[in-house]
Coordinates of C-alpha atoms in Angstrom, one line a residue:
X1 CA 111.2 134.6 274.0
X2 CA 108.4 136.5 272.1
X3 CA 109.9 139.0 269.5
X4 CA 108.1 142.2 270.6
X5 CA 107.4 144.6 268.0
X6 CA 108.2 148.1 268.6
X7 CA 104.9 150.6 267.7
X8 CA 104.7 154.5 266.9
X9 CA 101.5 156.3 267.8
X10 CA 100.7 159.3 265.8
X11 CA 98.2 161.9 266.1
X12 CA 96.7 164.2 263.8
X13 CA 97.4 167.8 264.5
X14 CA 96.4 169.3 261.3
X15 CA 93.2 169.1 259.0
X16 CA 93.4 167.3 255.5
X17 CA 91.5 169.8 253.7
X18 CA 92.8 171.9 250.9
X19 CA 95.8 169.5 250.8
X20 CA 97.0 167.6 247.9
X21 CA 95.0 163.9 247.5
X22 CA 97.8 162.1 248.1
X23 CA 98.4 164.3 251.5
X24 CA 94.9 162.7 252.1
X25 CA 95.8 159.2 251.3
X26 CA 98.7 158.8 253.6
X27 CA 96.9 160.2 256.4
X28 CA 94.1 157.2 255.6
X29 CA 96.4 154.7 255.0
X30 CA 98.0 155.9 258.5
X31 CA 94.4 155.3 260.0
X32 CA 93.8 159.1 260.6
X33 CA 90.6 160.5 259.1
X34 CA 90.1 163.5 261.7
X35 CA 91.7 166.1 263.9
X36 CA 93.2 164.3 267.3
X37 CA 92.9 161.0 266.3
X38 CA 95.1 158.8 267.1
X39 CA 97.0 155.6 265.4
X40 CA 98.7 153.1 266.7
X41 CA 101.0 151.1 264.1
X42 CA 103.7 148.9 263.6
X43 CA 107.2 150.7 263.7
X44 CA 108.2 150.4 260.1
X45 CA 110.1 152.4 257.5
X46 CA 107.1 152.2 255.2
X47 CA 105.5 153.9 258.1
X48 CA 108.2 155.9 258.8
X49 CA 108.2 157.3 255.5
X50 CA 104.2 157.9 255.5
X51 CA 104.9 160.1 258.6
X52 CA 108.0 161.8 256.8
X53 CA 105.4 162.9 253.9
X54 CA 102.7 163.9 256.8
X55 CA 105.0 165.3 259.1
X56 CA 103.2 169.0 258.7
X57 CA 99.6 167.3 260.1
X58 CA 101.1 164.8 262.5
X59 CA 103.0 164.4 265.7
X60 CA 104.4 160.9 267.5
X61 CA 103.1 160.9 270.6
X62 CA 104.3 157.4 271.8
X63 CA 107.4 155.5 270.6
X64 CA 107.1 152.3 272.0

């Protein structure tokens, strides 16, 4: 049986600008560069922390 990885989509609610560079960071590192895009990734806690530090520009839209 195929181990099948659980995901998180995210999608950005809230615009980068005027925000600290690391705010901007996360949000590329979460492959988010403008408003309602959307990310599919790997359900980590790396990831899970990225969101944490996000949390006020992004929402989970999908937990897989």
């Amino acid at each position: 049986m195929a181990d099948k990885k659980s995901t998180v989509t995210v999608q950005q609610t809230g615009s980068p600008l005027r925000r600290p560079a690391k705010q901007r960071a996360t949000l590329v590192g979460l492959g988010l560069n403008k408003m309602n895009r959307r990310s599919t990734l790997e359900d980590t806690p790396a990831v899970r922390g990225m969101i944490r530090k996000v949390a006020h520009l992004v929402t989970i839209v999908d937990e897989a």
